[in-house]
């Protein structure tokens, strides 16, 4: 160890003793200490040396002496190591300080040992993420060097159909060793009402997932709705999440990680499928031939956008082209912004529903008058999620429309954020949870807890608030 340190020190020998951090340790000292030959080296230089030898060797220094232990436990050192992981540092910090305690959240900033956090994260078993809407199955191992694939099925398939689907993935479970890896299930936003029937339906869907997974012998299951996961990906626990799903768009108010169904989840009967279908109609009307709906969807994703001012955009030259393998070049013009415009003017596509701006404004209005918090700021941040929410210009247009629809008392401070991780935003939220140093911990239900719930449902639910229907 001493030889390794000396070699690293030689690479920094040009540094002088006068550059030390006197606030942390005297930059130079003539007294003997347990740092031995490194006693004369400034504290900040020692930190740089330990950074270079890496986390494993740095951790070993803790057993050398009390002085080395004090140096190596410095939070700055381990923050540096964490910053060089797969996840962005701001996401790691948000997760560990806000989500680390589980639900309900207890924000922890002071007194954290990032050395301990680093060690715990290195031991997290890795989790499997299952997207409940598309049944996307992702295998993630340490720090999420992931192997991912998607099994596409109709979003409404649940119950027995889901059991068959998961049963067919035996090769998947053989690879990931289900008995050792916890599962994070991304539950779709559905059964939007606050009625007892809706609550029962949501519990049934969650129970269905858990039953199937525990039958496959997984150790723990964490079930969180997609809107809350998207909020986590944006490093927030409160806000309004606009999820443009496959068939519908939902506007979900969330306060401290809990869906405010009593305030109201607004739903538009217009989703990604309708956007793709409308672009197909426009292309057919303009005699643009295509081979499949996949081609239309690709053109939507690559060429379409949302205009800041629809009427003004009509007079502009908006022509653009894209080559699709096996089908050649496609050129779109007004179709590029007319497709996304139906989010704000659904009647253009013969859809009888309110526009996206109206749905979000209505949700904000309800949040304002519900007075759930002493500060209205919690619902003034809008997070977009879903593949079609990635259309360029959508966030800016929605923010503009909201400021025009709402009174200044509500509209001041509104901010609309595009999907932080594109179409994979909810997946990244699940990844953030699954990589916490405290995972699975308070986030998951174990097989034993699930079995106990089946027998003593009321008692079990009251003892596990993090798994309540409206939590997450």
CSV table of C-alpha atoms in Angstrom, one decimal:
chain,number,residue,atom,x,y,z
A,1,UNK,CA,0.0,0.0,0.0
A,2,UNK,CA,2.8,2.4,1.0
A,3,UNK,CA,4.6,1.7,-2.3
A,4,UNK,CA,1.5,2.3,-4.3
A,5,UNK,CA,0.9,5.6,-2.6
A,6,UNK,CA,4.5,6.7,-3.2
A,7,UNK,CA,4.2,5.9,-6.9
A,8,UNK,CA,1.1,8.0,-7.1
A,9,UNK,CA,2.8,10.8,-5.2
A,10,UNK,CA,5.6,10.8,-7.6
A,11,UNK,CA,3.2,11.8,-10.4
A,12,UNK,CA,2.2,14.8,-8.3
A,13,UNK,CA,5.6,15.8,-7.0
A,14,UNK,CA,5.4,19.2,-8.7
A,15,UNK,CA,2.8,20.3,-6.2
A,16,UNK,CA,4.3,22.3,-3.2
A,17,UNK,CA,3.5,22.1,0.4
A,18,UNK,CA,2.0,25.6,0.5
A,19,UNK,CA,-1.1,24.6,-1.5
A,20,UNK,CA,-2.8,22.8,1.4
A,21,UNK,CA,-6.2,23.3,2.7
A,22,UNK,CA,-5.6,24.9,6.1
A,23,UNK,CA,-9.3,24.7,7.1
A,24,UNK,CA,-9.2,20.9,6.9
A,25,UNK,CA,-5.7,20.2,8.1
A,26,UNK,CA,-2.5,22.3,8.5
A,27,UNK,CA,-1.0,22.5,5.0
A,28,UNK,CA,2.5,21.7,6.4
A,29,UNK,CA,3.5,20.3,9.7
A,30,UNK,CA,6.8,19.3,11.3
A,31,UNK,CA,5.2,17.1,14.0
A,32,UNK,CA,5.2,13.4,13.6
A,33,UNK,CA,1.9,11.7,12.8
A,34,UNK,CA,0.5,8.3,11.8
A,35,UNK,CA,0.6,9.3,8.1
A,36,UNK,CA,4.2,8.4,8.2
A,37,UNK,CA,6.2,9.5,5.1
A,38,UNK,CA,3.1,11.4,3.8
A,39,UNK,CA,2.9,13.6,6.9
A,40,UNK,CA,4.4,16.6,5.1
A,41,UNK,CA,2.0,16.4,2.2
A,42,UNK,CA,-0.9,19.0,2.1
A,43,UNK,CA,-4.3,17.6,2.9
A,44,UNK,CA,-5.8,18.5,-0.5
A,45,UNK,CA,-2.9,16.8,-2.3
A,46,UNK,CA,-3.5,13.7,-0.2
A,47,UNK,CA,-7.1,13.7,-1.3
A,48,UNK,CA,-5.9,13.8,-4.9
A,49,UNK,CA,-3.6,10.9,-4.3
A,50,UNK,CA,-6.3,8.7,-2.8
A,51,UNK,CA,-8.6,9.6,-5.7
A,52,UNK,CA,-6.0,8.2,-8.1
A,53,UNK,CA,-5.6,4.9,-6.3
A,54,UNK,CA,-9.3,4.2,-6.6
A,55,UNK,CA,-12.1,3.3,-4.2
A,56,UNK,CA,-11.1,-0.3,-3.3
A,57,UNK,CA,-7.5,0.7,-2.3
A,58,UNK,CA,-8.8,3.8,-0.6
A,59,UNK,CA,-11.2,1.8,1.6
A,60,UNK,CA,-8.3,-0.4,2.7
A,61,UNK,CA,-6.5,2.7,4.1
A,62,UNK,CA,-9.2,2.9,6.8
A,63,UNK,CA,-7.5,0.0,8.7
A,64,UNK,CA,-4.0,1.6,8.7
A,65,UNK,CA,-4.5,4.2,11.3
A,66,UNK,CA,-6.9,6.8,12.7
A,67,UNK,CA,-5.4,9.6,10.7
A,68,UNK,CA,-5.7,7.7,7.4
A,69,UNK,CA,-9.3,6.8,8.4
A,70,UNK,CA,-10.1,10.4,8.9
A,71,UNK,CA,-8.7,11.3,5.5
A,72,UNK,CA,-10.3,8.4,3.6
A,73,UNK,CA,-13.8,9.0,5.1
A,74,UNK,CA,-13.8,12.6,3.7
A,75,UNK,CA,-17.1,13.0,1.8
A,76,UNK,CA,-15.4,14.9,-1.0
A,77,UNK,CA,-13.4,11.8,-1.9
A,78,UNK,CA,-16.4,9.5,-2.1
A,79,UNK,CA,-18.5,12.1,-3.9
A,80,UNK,CA,-15.7,12.1,-6.5
A,81,UNK,CA,-16.0,8.3,-6.8
A,82,UNK,CA,-19.8,8.4,-7.1
A,83,UNK,CA,-19.5,11.1,-9.8
A,84,UNK,CA,-17.7,8.6,-12.0
A,85,UNK,CA,-20.5,6.1,-12.0
A,86,UNK,CA,-23.0,5.4,-14.7
A,87,UNK,CA,-25.7,7.5,-13.0
A,88,UNK,CA,-25.4,11.4,-13.0
A,89,UNK,CA,-24.3,12.7,-9.7
A,90,UNK,CA,-27.3,15.0,-9.2
A,91,UNK,CA,-29.6,11.9,-9.6
A,92,UNK,CA,-27.5,10.0,-7.1
A,93,UNK,CA,-27.6,12.8,-4.6
A,94,UNK,CA,-31.3,13.3,-5.0
A,95,UNK,CA,-31.9,9.6,-4.6
A,96,UNK,CA,-29.8,9.1,-1.5
A,97,UNK,CA,-30.9,12.3,0.3
A,98,UNK,CA,-34.6,12.2,-0.6
A,99,UNK,CA,-35.6,8.7,-1.6
A,100,UNK,CA,-33.1,6.7,0.5
A,101,UNK,CA,-35.4,6.4,3.5
A,102,UNK,CA,-38.3,5.0,1.5
A,103,UNK,CA,-41.9,6.3,1.5
A,104,UNK,CA,-42.8,8.6,3.2
A,105,UNK,CA,-39.7,10.6,2.4
A,106,UNK,CA,-37.4,12.0,5.1
A,107,UNK,CA,-34.9,14.3,3.5
A,108,UNK,CA,-31.4,13.7,4.8
A,109,UNK,CA,-28.6,16.1,3.9
A,110,UNK,CA,-26.4,16.4,7.0
A,111,UNK,CA,-24.6,13.5,8.6
A,112,UNK,CA,-24.5,11.4,5.5
A,113,UNK,CA,-21.4,9.2,5.0
A,114,UNK,CA,-20.9,8.9,1.2
A,115,UNK,CA,-18.2,6.3,1.9
A,116,UNK,CA,-20.9,4.1,3.5
A,117,UNK,CA,-23.3,5.0,0.6
A,118,UNK,CA,-20.7,4.0,-2.0
A,119,UNK,CA,-20.1,0.7,-0.2
A,120,UNK,CA,-23.8,-0.1,0.0
A,121,UNK,CA,-24.5,0.8,-3.6
A,122,UNK,CA,-21.7,-1.6,-4.7
A,123,UNK,CA,-23.5,-4.4,-2.9
A,124,UNK,CA,-27.0,-3.7,-4.3
A,125,UNK,CA,-27.9,-7.0,-6.0
A,126,UNK,CA,-29.1,-5.3,-9.2
A,127,UNK,CA,-32.8,-5.4,-10.1
A,128,UNK,CA,-35.1,-6.3,-13.0
A,129,UNK,CA,-37.4,-3.6,-14.3
A,130,UNK,CA,-40.8,-4.6,-15.8
A,131,UNK,CA,-42.8,-2.0,-17.6
A,132,UNK,CA,-46.4,-2.8,-16.8
A,133,UNK,CA,-47.8,-1.0,-19.8
A,134,UNK,CA,-45.6,-2.6,-22.5
A,135,UNK,CA,-44.2,-5.4,-20.4
A,136,UNK,CA,-40.7,-4.1,-21.1
A,137,UNK,CA,-38.3,-6.4,-19.3
A,138,UNK,CA,-34.9,-5.0,-18.5
A,139,UNK,CA,-32.1,-6.8,-16.7
A,140,UNK,CA,-29.7,-4.5,-14.8
A,141,UNK,CA,-26.6,-5.5,-12.9
A,142,UNK,CA,-24.2,-3.3,-10.9
A,143,UNK,CA,-24.6,0.3,-11.9
A,144,UNK,CA,-27.0,-0.8,-14.6
A,145,UNK,CA,-24.7,-2.1,-17.3
A,146,UNK,CA,-27.9,-3.4,-18.7
A,147,UNK,CA,-29.2,-5.9,-21.3
A,148,UNK,CA,-32.6,-4.8,-22.4
A,149,UNK,CA,-35.3,-6.0,-24.7
A,150,UNK,CA,-38.9,-5.3,-25.2
A,151,UNK,CA,-41.8,-7.7,-25.4
A,152,UNK,CA,-44.6,-5.7,-27.1
A,153,UNK,CA,-48.2,-6.6,-26.2
A,154,UNK,CA,-51.4,-4.8,-26.0
A,155,UNK,CA,-51.4,-2.6,-22.9
A,156,UNK,CA,-54.7,-3.9,-21.6
A,157,UNK,CA,-53.4,-7.5,-21.2
A,158,UNK,CA,-53.4,-8.3,-17.5
A,159,UNK,CA,-54.3,-11.3,-15.4
A,160,UNK,CA,-54.0,-14.7,-17.1
A,161,UNK,CA,-52.5,-13.2,-20.2
A,162,UNK,CA,-49.7,-11.6,-18.2
A,163,UNK,CA,-49.1,-14.8,-16.4
A,164,UNK,CA,-48.7,-16.6,-19.8
A,165,UNK,CA,-46.4,-13.9,-21.0
A,166,UNK,CA,-44.1,-14.0,-18.0
A,167,UNK,CA,-44.2,-17.8,-18.1
A,168,UNK,CA,-42.8,-17.7,-21.6
A,169,UNK,CA,-39.8,-15.7,-20.5
A,170,UNK,CA,-38.2,-18.7,-18.7
A,171,UNK,CA,-34.9,-18.1,-20.6
A,172,UNK,CA,-34.9,-14.6,-19.2
A,173,UNK,CA,-35.4,-15.8,-15.6
A,174,UNK,CA,-32.7,-18.4,-16.0
A,175,UNK,CA,-30.3,-15.7,-16.9
A,176,UNK,CA,-31.1,-13.2,-14.2
A,177,UNK,CA,-31.5,-15.7,-11.3
A,178,UNK,CA,-34.9,-14.5,-10.0
A,179,UNK,CA,-34.3,-15.9,-6.5
A,180,UNK,CA,-31.5,-13.3,-6.0
A,181,UNK,CA,-32.8,-10.2,-7.9
A,182,UNK,CA,-35.6,-7.9,-6.7
A,183,UNK,CA,-38.1,-6.6,-9.2
A,184,UNK,CA,-39.2,-3.0,-9.9
A,185,UNK,CA,-42.6,-3.0,-11.6
A,186,UNK,CA,-43.7,0.2,-13.4
A,187,UNK,CA,-47.5,0.2,-13.0
A,188,UNK,CA,-49.5,2.0,-15.7
A,189,UNK,CA,-51.7,4.9,-14.8
A,190,UNK,CA,-55.2,3.5,-15.0
A,191,UNK,CA,-58.5,3.4,-13.0
A,192,UNK,CA,-58.2,7.1,-12.5
A,193,UNK,CA,-61.0,7.8,-10.1
A,194,UNK,CA,-60.9,8.0,-6.3
A,195,UNK,CA,-63.9,5.6,-6.0
A,196,UNK,CA,-63.7,2.4,-4.0
A,197,UNK,CA,-64.1,0.4,-7.2
A,198,UNK,CA,-61.2,2.2,-8.8
A,199,UNK,CA,-59.1,1.6,-5.7
A,200,UNK,CA,-60.0,-2.1,-5.8
A,201,UNK,CA,-59.1,-2.3,-9.5
A,202,UNK,CA,-55.7,-0.7,-8.9
A,203,UNK,CA,-55.0,-3.1,-6.0
A,204,UNK,CA,-56.0,-6.1,-8.1
A,205,UNK,CA,-53.6,-5.1,-10.9
A,206,UNK,CA,-50.7,-4.6,-8.4
A,207,UNK,CA,-51.6,-7.9,-6.7
A,208,UNK,CA,-51.6,-9.6,-10.0
A,209,UNK,CA,-48.1,-8.5,-10.8
A,210,UNK,CA,-46.9,-9.5,-7.3
A,211,UNK,CA,-48.5,-12.9,-7.4
A,212,UNK,CA,-47.0,-13.8,-10.7
A,213,UNK,CA,-43.5,-12.6,-9.7
A,214,UNK,CA,-43.5,-14.3,-6.3
A,215,UNK,CA,-44.6,-17.5,-7.9
A,216,UNK,CA,-41.4,-17.2,-10.0
A,217,UNK,CA,-39.5,-17.0,-6.6
A,218,UNK,CA,-38.3,-13.4,-6.8
A,219,UNK,CA,-37.1,-12.1,-3.4
A,220,UNK,CA,-38.9,-8.8,-3.4
A,221,UNK,CA,-41.2,-6.6,-5.6
A,222,UNK,CA,-41.4,-2.9,-5.7
A,223,UNK,CA,-44.5,-1.6,-7.6
A,224,UNK,CA,-44.6,2.1,-8.4
A,225,UNK,CA,-46.8,3.9,-11.0
A,226,UNK,CA,-45.2,5.3,-14.1
A,227,UNK,CA,-46.0,9.0,-13.4
A,228,UNK,CA,-44.2,8.9,-10.0
A,229,UNK,CA,-41.2,7.2,-11.6
A,230,UNK,CA,-41.0,10.0,-14.2
A,231,UNK,CA,-41.1,12.5,-11.4
A,232,UNK,CA,-38.2,10.8,-9.7
A,233,UNK,CA,-36.3,10.8,-13.0
A,234,UNK,CA,-36.7,14.6,-13.0
A,235,UNK,CA,-35.3,14.6,-9.4
A,236,UNK,CA,-38.6,15.7,-7.8
A,237,UNK,CA,-41.3,14.2,-5.5
A,238,UNK,CA,-44.0,16.8,-6.3
A,239,UNK,CA,-45.4,18.1,-9.5
A,240,UNK,CA,-47.8,17.4,-12.4
A,241,UNK,CA,-46.8,14.6,-14.7
A,242,UNK,CA,-48.2,14.6,-18.2
A,243,UNK,CA,-47.9,11.0,-19.5
A,244,UNK,CA,-48.6,10.7,-23.3
A,245,UNK,CA,-49.3,7.0,-23.3
A,246,UNK,CA,-50.2,4.5,-26.1
A,247,UNK,CA,-53.9,5.3,-26.2
A,248,UNK,CA,-54.6,8.1,-23.7
A,249,UNK,CA,-52.8,11.0,-22.2
A,250,UNK,CA,-53.1,11.4,-18.4
A,251,UNK,CA,-52.4,14.5,-16.3
A,252,UNK,CA,-51.4,13.4,-12.9
A,253,UNK,CA,-50.9,15.7,-9.8
A,254,UNK,CA,-48.5,14.2,-7.3
A,255,UNK,CA,-47.6,15.7,-3.9
A,256,UNK,CA,-44.8,14.1,-1.9
A,257,UNK,CA,-44.9,11.0,-4.0
A,258,UNK,CA,-48.6,10.4,-3.6
A,259,UNK,CA,-51.0,10.7,-6.5
A,260,UNK,CA,-53.7,13.3,-5.6
A,261,UNK,CA,-56.6,11.4,-7.0
A,262,UNK,CA,-59.0,13.4,-4.8
A,263,UNK,CA,-57.9,16.5,-6.7
A,264,UNK,CA,-58.4,14.7,-10.0
A,265,UNK,CA,-56.4,12.9,-12.7
A,266,UNK,CA,-57.3,14.4,-16.0
A,267,UNK,CA,-57.5,12.1,-19.0
A,268,UNK,CA,-57.5,12.8,-22.7
A,269,UNK,CA,-58.7,10.1,-25.1
A,270,UNK,CA,-55.7,10.8,-27.3
A,271,UNK,CA,-52.3,9.1,-27.2
A,272,UNK,CA,-49.4,8.1,-29.3
A,273,UNK,CA,-51.5,5.7,-31.5
A,274,UNK,CA,-53.8,8.6,-32.5
A,275,UNK,CA,-50.8,10.8,-33.3
A,276,UNK,CA,-49.4,8.2,-35.6
A,277,UNK,CA,-52.8,7.5,-37.2
A,278,UNK,CA,-53.3,11.2,-37.9
A,279,UNK,CA,-49.9,11.5,-39.6
A,280,UNK,CA,-50.8,8.4,-41.7
A,281,UNK,CA,-54.0,10.1,-42.7
A,282,UNK,CA,-52.2,13.3,-43.7
A,283,UNK,CA,-49.7,11.3,-45.7
A,284,UNK,CA,-52.4,9.4,-47.5
A,285,UNK,CA,-54.2,12.7,-48.3
A,286,UNK,CA,-51.0,14.0,-49.8
A,287,UNK,CA,-50.3,10.8,-51.8
A,288,UNK,CA,-47.2,9.9,-49.8
A,289,UNK,CA,-46.9,6.2,-50.1
A,290,UNK,CA,-45.4,4.1,-47.2
A,291,UNK,CA,-44.9,0.5,-46.5
A,292,UNK,CA,-46.0,0.1,-42.9
A,293,UNK,CA,-47.2,1.9,-39.8
A,294,UNK,CA,-43.7,1.5,-38.4
A,295,UNK,CA,-42.5,3.8,-41.2
A,296,UNK,CA,-45.1,6.4,-40.2
A,297,UNK,CA,-44.1,6.2,-36.6
A,298,UNK,CA,-40.5,6.6,-37.5
A,299,UNK,CA,-41.3,9.7,-39.5
A,300,UNK,CA,-43.3,11.1,-36.5
A,301,UNK,CA,-40.4,10.5,-34.2
A,302,UNK,CA,-37.7,11.9,-36.5
A,303,UNK,CA,-39.4,14.8,-38.4
A,304,UNK,CA,-42.5,16.0,-36.5
A,305,UNK,CA,-42.6,18.8,-34.0
A,306,UNK,CA,-45.0,21.2,-32.2
A,307,UNK,CA,-45.3,24.7,-33.5
A,308,UNK,CA,-45.0,27.6,-31.1
A,309,UNK,CA,-47.7,29.4,-33.2
A,310,UNK,CA,-49.8,27.1,-35.4
A,311,UNK,CA,-51.3,29.8,-37.7
A,312,UNK,CA,-47.9,31.5,-38.2
A,313,UNK,CA,-46.3,28.1,-39.0
A,314,UNK,CA,-48.8,27.5,-41.9
A,315,UNK,CA,-47.1,30.3,-43.9
A,316,UNK,CA,-43.6,29.0,-43.4
A,317,UNK,CA,-41.5,26.6,-45.5
A,318,UNK,CA,-41.2,23.5,-43.2
A,319,UNK,CA,-40.2,20.9,-45.7
A,320,UNK,CA,-37.8,18.2,-44.5
A,321,UNK,CA,-36.7,14.8,-45.7
A,322,UNK,CA,-35.7,11.5,-44.1
A,323,UNK,CA,-34.4,8.3,-45.6
A,324,UNK,CA,-35.8,5.0,-44.2
A,325,UNK,CA,-33.9,1.8,-44.9
A,326,UNK,CA,-35.7,-0.3,-47.5
A,327,UNK,CA,-38.2,2.3,-48.4
A,328,UNK,CA,-36.2,5.3,-49.6
A,329,UNK,CA,-36.7,9.0,-49.0
A,330,UNK,CA,-39.7,10.6,-47.5
A,331,UNK,CA,-40.5,14.4,-47.6
A,332,UNK,CA,-42.9,16.0,-45.2
A,333,UNK,CA,-44.0,19.6,-45.0
A,334,UNK,CA,-47.0,20.9,-43.0
A,335,UNK,CA,-47.6,17.3,-41.8
A,336,UNK,CA,-44.6,17.8,-39.5
A,337,UNK,CA,-46.4,20.2,-37.2
A,338,UNK,CA,-50.0,19.4,-38.0
A,339,UNK,CA,-49.5,15.9,-36.3
A,340,UNK,CA,-48.5,17.3,-32.9
A,341,UNK,CA,-51.1,20.1,-33.2
A,342,UNK,CA,-53.9,17.7,-32.4
A,343,UNK,CA,-52.7,17.6,-28.8
A,344,UNK,CA,-54.0,21.1,-28.6
A,345,UNK,CA,-56.7,21.0,-31.1
A,346,UNK,CA,-58.0,17.4,-30.9
A,347,UNK,CA,-61.0,18.1,-33.2
A,348,UNK,CA,-58.6,18.3,-36.1
A,349,UNK,CA,-58.4,14.5,-35.8
A,350,UNK,CA,-62.1,14.2,-35.0
A,351,UNK,CA,-61.4,13.4,-31.3
A,352,UNK,CA,-63.9,14.7,-28.9
A,353,UNK,CA,-61.7,15.6,-25.9
A,354,UNK,CA,-60.2,18.7,-24.3
A,355,UNK,CA,-56.8,19.9,-25.5
A,356,UNK,CA,-53.6,19.2,-23.5
A,357,UNK,CA,-53.3,22.8,-22.4
A,358,UNK,CA,-56.9,22.7,-21.1
A,359,UNK,CA,-56.4,19.5,-19.3
A,360,UNK,CA,-53.3,20.7,-17.5
A,361,UNK,CA,-54.8,24.1,-16.7
A,362,UNK,CA,-57.9,22.4,-15.2
A,363,UNK,CA,-55.6,20.2,-13.1
A,364,UNK,CA,-53.6,23.2,-11.9
A,365,UNK,CA,-56.8,25.0,-11.1
A,366,UNK,CA,-58.1,22.1,-9.0
A,367,UNK,CA,-54.7,21.9,-7.2
A,368,UNK,CA,-54.8,25.6,-6.4
A,369,UNK,CA,-58.2,25.5,-4.9
A,370,UNK,CA,-57.7,22.3,-3.0
A,371,UNK,CA,-55.0,24.1,-0.9
A,372,UNK,CA,-53.1,20.9,-0.1
A,373,UNK,CA,-50.0,22.7,0.7
A,374,UNK,CA,-49.1,26.2,2.1
A,375,UNK,CA,-47.2,26.8,-1.1
A,376,UNK,CA,-48.6,26.5,-4.6
A,377,UNK,CA,-45.2,25.9,-6.1
A,378,UNK,CA,-45.6,22.1,-5.9
A,379,UNK,CA,-47.9,21.9,-8.9
A,380,UNK,CA,-46.3,24.5,-11.0
A,381,UNK,CA,-43.6,22.1,-12.3
A,382,UNK,CA,-45.0,20.0,-15.2
A,383,UNK,CA,-42.9,16.9,-16.2
A,384,UNK,CA,-43.6,15.4,-19.7
A,385,UNK,CA,-43.1,11.7,-20.2
A,386,UNK,CA,-43.8,9.1,-22.9
A,387,UNK,CA,-42.4,8.7,-26.4
A,388,UNK,CA,-44.6,11.3,-28.1
A,389,UNK,CA,-43.9,13.8,-25.3
A,390,UNK,CA,-40.4,14.0,-26.9
A,391,UNK,CA,-41.8,16.0,-29.8
A,392,UNK,CA,-39.6,19.1,-30.2
A,393,UNK,CA,-41.4,22.3,-29.1
A,394,UNK,CA,-44.1,20.6,-27.0
A,395,UNK,CA,-42.8,21.8,-23.6
A,396,UNK,CA,-42.4,25.4,-24.8
A,397,UNK,CA,-45.9,25.4,-26.5
A,398,UNK,CA,-47.6,24.0,-23.5
A,399,UNK,CA,-46.0,26.5,-21.1
A,400,UNK,CA,-47.0,29.3,-23.4
A,401,UNK,CA,-50.6,28.1,-23.6
A,402,UNK,CA,-50.9,27.7,-19.8
A,403,UNK,CA,-49.7,31.2,-19.2
A,404,UNK,CA,-52.5,32.4,-21.5
A,405,UNK,CA,-55.2,30.2,-20.0
A,406,UNK,CA,-54.5,30.7,-16.3
A,407,UNK,CA,-54.7,33.8,-14.1
A,408,UNK,CA,-51.3,35.3,-13.0
A,409,UNK,CA,-51.9,34.1,-9.5
A,410,UNK,CA,-51.5,30.5,-10.7
A,411,UNK,CA,-49.4,30.9,-13.9
A,412,UNK,CA,-46.5,32.8,-12.3
A,413,UNK,CA,-43.6,30.3,-11.9
A,414,UNK,CA,-45.0,27.6,-14.2
A,415,UNK,CA,-42.3,25.5,-15.8
A,416,UNK,CA,-42.8,22.7,-18.3
A,417,UNK,CA,-39.9,20.2,-18.5
A,418,UNK,CA,-39.4,17.9,-21.5
A,419,UNK,CA,-38.9,14.2,-20.7
A,420,UNK,CA,-35.6,14.2,-18.8
A,421,UNK,CA,-34.5,10.8,-20.4
A,422,UNK,CA,-36.6,10.8,-23.5
A,423,UNK,CA,-38.9,7.9,-24.0
A,424,UNK,CA,-37.1,6.0,-21.2
A,425,UNK,CA,-37.9,8.6,-18.5
A,426,UNK,CA,-40.0,6.3,-16.4
A,427,UNK,CA,-37.5,3.5,-16.8
A,428,UNK,CA,-34.7,5.8,-15.5
A,429,UNK,CA,-36.9,6.6,-12.5
A,430,UNK,CA,-37.2,2.9,-11.8
A,431,UNK,CA,-33.4,2.5,-12.3
A,432,UNK,CA,-32.8,5.3,-9.8
A,433,UNK,CA,-34.9,3.5,-7.1
A,434,UNK,CA,-33.4,0.2,-7.9
A,435,UNK,CA,-29.8,1.4,-7.4
A,436,UNK,CA,-30.4,3.2,-4.1
A,437,UNK,CA,-28.0,2.1,-1.3
A,438,UNK,CA,-31.0,1.2,0.8
A,439,UNK,CA,-32.7,-0.9,-2.0
A,440,UNK,CA,-34.6,-3.2,-1.7
A,441,UNK,CA,-35.3,-2.2,1.9
A,442,UNK,CA,-38.4,-0.2,2.6
A,443,UNK,CA,-39.3,0.1,-1.1
A,444,UNK,CA,-40.2,-3.5,-1.6
A,445,UNK,CA,-42.7,-6.1,-0.5
A,446,UNK,CA,-41.3,-9.5,0.2
A,447,UNK,CA,-43.0,-12.8,-0.5
A,448,UNK,CA,-43.6,-13.3,3.2
A,449,UNK,CA,-45.3,-9.9,3.5
A,450,UNK,CA,-47.4,-10.6,0.4
A,451,UNK,CA,-48.6,-13.9,1.7
A,452,UNK,CA,-49.4,-12.2,5.1
A,453,UNK,CA,-51.4,-9.6,3.2
A,454,UNK,CA,-53.5,-12.2,1.5
A,455,UNK,CA,-54.6,-13.5,5.0
A,456,UNK,CA,-54.7,-10.2,6.9
A,457,UNK,CA,-55.3,-7.6,4.2
A,458,UNK,CA,-56.4,-4.7,6.4
A,459,UNK,CA,-53.8,-5.2,9.0
A,460,UNK,CA,-51.0,-5.6,6.5
A,461,UNK,CA,-51.9,-2.5,4.5
A,462,UNK,CA,-51.9,-0.3,7.6
A,463,UNK,CA,-48.4,-1.5,8.6
A,464,UNK,CA,-46.9,-0.9,5.1
A,465,UNK,CA,-47.8,2.6,4.1
A,466,UNK,CA,-45.3,2.6,1.2
A,467,UNK,CA,-47.4,0.1,-0.6
A,468,UNK,CA,-50.7,1.9,-0.1
A,469,UNK,CA,-52.9,2.2,-3.3
A,470,UNK,CA,-52.3,6.0,-3.7
A,471,UNK,CA,-48.7,6.0,-2.5
A,472,UNK,CA,-46.5,6.1,-5.6
